[in-house]
N, CA, C and O atoms as CSV, one atom per row, in Angstrom:
chain,resi,resn,atom,element,x,y,z
A,1,MET,N,N,-34.921,-11.374,-13.416
A,1,MET,CA,C,-34.311,-10.188,-14.011
A,1,MET,C,C,-33.531,-9.400,-12.967
A,1,MET,O,O,-32.443,-8.897,-13.247
A,2,ALA,N,N,-34.084,-9.294,-11.772
A,2,ALA,CA,C,-33.408,-8.540,-10.716
A,2,ALA,C,C,-32.075,-9.199,-10.357
A,2,ALA,O,O,-31.087,-8.526,-10.064
A,3,LEU,N,N,-32.077,-10.538,-10.389
A,3,LEU,CA,C,-30.846,-11.268,-10.063
A,3,LEU,C,C,-29.756,-10.966,-11.093
A,3,LEU,O,O,-28.592,-10.775,-10.739
A,4,ILE,N,N,-30.146,-10.924,-12.380
A,4,ILE,CA,C,-29.176,-10.626,-13.443
A,4,ILE,C,C,-28.649,-9.200,-13.280
A,4,ILE,O,O,-27.448,-8.957,-13.402
A,5,ALA,N,N,-29.557,-8.258,-13.004
A,5,ALA,CA,C,-29.140,-6.867,-12.825
A,5,ALA,C,C,-28.226,-6.745,-11.613
A,5,ALA,O,O,-27.244,-6.004,-11.643
A,6,GLY,N,N,-28.553,-7.477,-10.540
A,6,GLY,CA,C,-27.721,-7.437,-9.340
A,6,GLY,C,C,-26.341,-8.007,-9.607
A,6,GLY,O,O,-25.337,-7.471,-9.138
A,7,ALA,N,N,-26.295,-9.111,-10.372
A,7,ALA,CA,C,-25.003,-9.723,-10.689
A,7,ALA,C,C,-24.175,-8.783,-11.555
A,7,ALA,O,O,-22.964,-8.659,-11.372
A,8,LYS,N,N,-24.841,-8.122,-12.501
A,8,LYS,CA,C,-24.130,-7.184,-13.372
A,8,LYS,C,C,-23.598,-6.008,-12.558
A,8,LYS,O,O,-22.464,-5.573,-12.755
A,9,GLY,N,N,-24.422,-5.494,-11.641
A,9,GLY,CA,C,-23.985,-4.385,-10.795
A,9,GLY,C,C,-22.818,-4.799,-9.915
A,9,GLY,O,O,-21.874,-4.031,-9.731
A,10,ALA,N,N,-22.876,-6.018,-9.366
A,10,ALA,CA,C,-21.789,-6.503,-8.516
A,10,ALA,C,C,-20.519,-6.666,-9.340
A,10,ALA,O,O,-19.420,-6.386,-8.859
A,11,ASN,N,N,-20.670,-7.120,-10.583
A,11,ASN,CA,C,-19.512,-7.306,-11.449
A,11,ASN,C,C,-18.863,-5.958,-11.750
A,11,ASN,O,O,-17.640,-5.832,-11.692
A,12,GLU,N,N,-19.675,-4.952,-12.072
A,12,GLU,CA,C,-19.137,-3.619,-12.342
A,12,GLU,C,C,-18.499,-3.044,-11.081
A,12,GLU,O,O,-17.460,-2.386,-11.148
A,13,PHE,N,N,-19.123,-3.294,-9.938
A,13,PHE,CA,C,-18.576,-2.793,-8.678
A,13,PHE,C,C,-17.215,-3.416,-8.398
A,13,PHE,O,O,-16.288,-2.724,-7.976
A,14,SER,N,N,-17.091,-4.725,-8.630
A,14,SER,CA,C,-15.818,-5.398,-8.368
A,14,SER,C,C,-14.743,-4.888,-9.328
A,14,SER,O,O,-13.576,-4.778,-8.954
A,15,THR,N,N,-15.138,-4.579,-10.563
A,15,THR,CA,C,-14.168,-4.054,-11.534
A,15,THR,C,C,-13.673,-2.686,-11.093
A,15,THR,O,O,-12.470,-2.427,-11.104
A,16,SER,N,N,-14.599,-1.802,-10.701
A,16,SER,CA,C,-14.197,-0.471,-10.253
A,16,SER,C,C,-13.413,-0.579,-8.955
A,16,SER,O,O,-12.480,0.190,-8.725
A,17,ASN,N,N,-13.788,-1.536,-8.098
A,17,ASN,CA,C,-13.067,-1.750,-6.849
A,17,ASN,C,C,-11.640,-2.196,-7.140
A,17,ASN,O,O,-10.708,-1.783,-6.451
A,18,MET,N,N,-11.462,-3.046,-8.168
A,18,MET,CA,C,-10.139,-3.516,-8.554
A,18,MET,C,C,-9.295,-2.340,-9.043
A,18,MET,O,O,-8.123,-2.219,-8.686
A,19,TYR,N,N,-9.897,-1.474,-9.862
A,19,TYR,CA,C,-9.166,-0.303,-10.342
A,19,TYR,C,C,-8.776,0.603,-9.177
A,19,TYR,O,O,-7.665,1.133,-9.144
A,20,THR,N,N,-9.691,0.782,-8.223
A,20,THR,CA,C,-9.398,1.629,-7.064
A,20,THR,C,C,-8.242,1.061,-6.262
A,20,THR,O,O,-7.346,1.799,-5.852
A,21,SER,N,N,-8.257,-0.255,-6.034
A,21,SER,CA,C,-7.169,-0.874,-5.270
A,21,SER,C,C,-5.857,-0.771,-6.038
A,21,SER,O,O,-4.797,-0.609,-5.433
A,22,LEU,N,N,-5.916,-0.864,-7.375
A,22,LEU,CA,C,-4.701,-0.715,-8.182
A,22,LEU,C,C,-4.139,0.687,-8.028
A,22,LEU,O,O,-2.929,0.859,-7.882
A,23,VAL,N,N,-5.008,1.691,-8.058
A,23,VAL,CA,C,-4.562,3.082,-7.914
A,23,VAL,C,C,-3.967,3.300,-6.529
A,23,VAL,O,O,-2.916,3.926,-6.394
A,24,VAL,N,N,-4.638,2.782,-5.497
A,24,VAL,CA,C,-4.140,2.942,-4.127
A,24,VAL,C,C,-2.794,2.247,-3.966
A,24,VAL,O,O,-1.867,2.807,-3.381
A,25,ASN,N,N,-2.688,1.017,-4.490
A,25,ASN,CA,C,-1.422,0.289,-4.397
A,25,ASN,C,C,-0.332,1.009,-5.170
A,25,ASN,O,O,0.818,1.048,-4.732
A,26,GLY,N,N,-0.682,1.583,-6.320
A,26,GLY,CA,C,0.291,2.330,-7.108
A,26,GLY,C,C,0.801,3.540,-6.345
A,26,GLY,O,O,1.996,3.836,-6.377
A,27,ARG,N,N,-0.092,4.242,-5.661
A,27,ARG,CA,C,0.319,5.405,-4.868
A,27,ARG,C,C,1.223,4.978,-3.722
A,27,ARG,O,O,2.245,5.614,-3.464
A,28,GLN,N,N,0.850,3.907,-3.036
A,28,GLN,CA,C,1.661,3.420,-1.923
A,28,GLN,C,C,3.027,2.991,-2.428
A,28,GLN,O,O,4.041,3.281,-1.792
A,29,CYS,N,N,3.069,2.305,-3.559
A,29,CYS,CA,C,4.332,1.840,-4.122
A,29,CYS,C,C,5.191,3.037,-4.503
A,29,CYS,O,O,6.398,3.041,-4.260
A,30,PHE,N,N,4.571,4.059,-5.101
A,30,PHE,CA,C,5.314,5.247,-5.518
A,30,PHE,C,C,5.903,5.963,-4.309
A,30,PHE,O,O,7.070,6.354,-4.327
A,31,SER,N,N,5.100,6.137,-3.255
A,31,SER,CA,C,5.593,6.804,-2.052
A,31,SER,C,C,6.676,5.968,-1.389
A,31,SER,O,O,7.638,6.512,-0.846
A,32,CYS,N,N,6.524,4.635,-1.431
A,32,CYS,CA,C,7.525,3.748,-0.837
A,32,CYS,C,C,8.839,3.861,-1.597
A,32,CYS,O,O,9.905,3.927,-0.984
A,33,VAL,N,N,8.774,3.884,-2.927
A,33,VAL,CA,C,9.988,4.008,-3.743
A,33,VAL,C,C,10.643,5.364,-3.506
A,33,VAL,O,O,11.866,5.454,-3.398
A,34,THR,N,N,9.834,6.416,-3.425
A,34,THR,CA,C,10.378,7.752,-3.169
A,34,THR,C,C,11.065,7.788,-1.810
A,34,THR,O,O,12.158,8.337,-1.672
A,35,TYR,N,N,10.416,7.199,-0.807
A,35,TYR,CA,C,10.977,7.149,0.540
A,35,TYR,C,C,12.301,6.393,0.548
A,35,TYR,O,O,13.273,6.834,1.162
A,36,SER,N,N,12.335,5.247,-0.139
A,36,SER,CA,C,13.557,4.433,-0.178
A,36,SER,C,C,14.679,5.169,-0.896
A,36,SER,O,O,15.823,5.144,-0.441
A,37,SER,N,N,14.369,5.823,-2.011
A,37,SER,CA,C,15.402,6.547,-2.753
A,37,SER,C,C,15.912,7.729,-1.934
A,37,SER,O,O,17.094,8.064,-2.005
A,38,LEU,N,N,15.036,8.363,-1.160
A,38,LEU,CA,C,15.470,9.456,-0.282
A,38,LEU,C,C,16.424,8.926,0.776
A,38,LEU,O,O,17.443,9.552,1.067
A,39,TRP,N,N,16.098,7.772,1.355
A,39,TRP,CA,C,16.965,7.169,2.365
A,39,TRP,C,C,18.320,6.820,1.768
A,39,TRP,O,O,19.356,7.093,2.374
A,40,LEU,N,N,18.317,6.215,0.573
A,40,LEU,CA,C,19.576,5.857,-0.083
A,40,LEU,C,C,20.390,7.112,-0.372
A,40,LEU,O,O,21.612,7.108,-0.220
A,41,PHE,N,N,19.727,8.179,-0.784
A,41,PHE,CA,C,20.413,9.436,-1.082
A,41,PHE,C,C,21.021,10.028,0.190
A,41,PHE,O,O,22.126,10.571,0.163
A,42,LEU,N,N,20.291,9.919,1.305
A,42,LEU,CA,C,20.789,10.463,2.573
A,42,LEU,C,C,21.916,9.606,3.137
A,42,LEU,O,O,22.875,10.133,3.702
A,43,LEU,N,N,21.807,8.286,2.986
A,43,LEU,CA,C,22.804,7.388,3.566
A,43,LEU,C,C,24.074,7.305,2.725
A,43,LEU,O,O,25.104,6.822,3.196
A,44,ARG,N,N,24.000,7.772,1.488
A,44,ARG,CA,C,25.152,7.636,0.608
A,44,ARG,C,C,26.269,8.431,1.153
A,44,ARG,O,O,27.350,8.461,0.565
């Protein structure tokens, strides 16, 4: 039973970890796009 509970907890942890990495990557991508658009605006 403990093994099943541990596997379930690990599965939930990996799911939340995936969501966290998605949010972090989304923030980095957003800041990168903002930075690039600022550069294009300045270089224009």
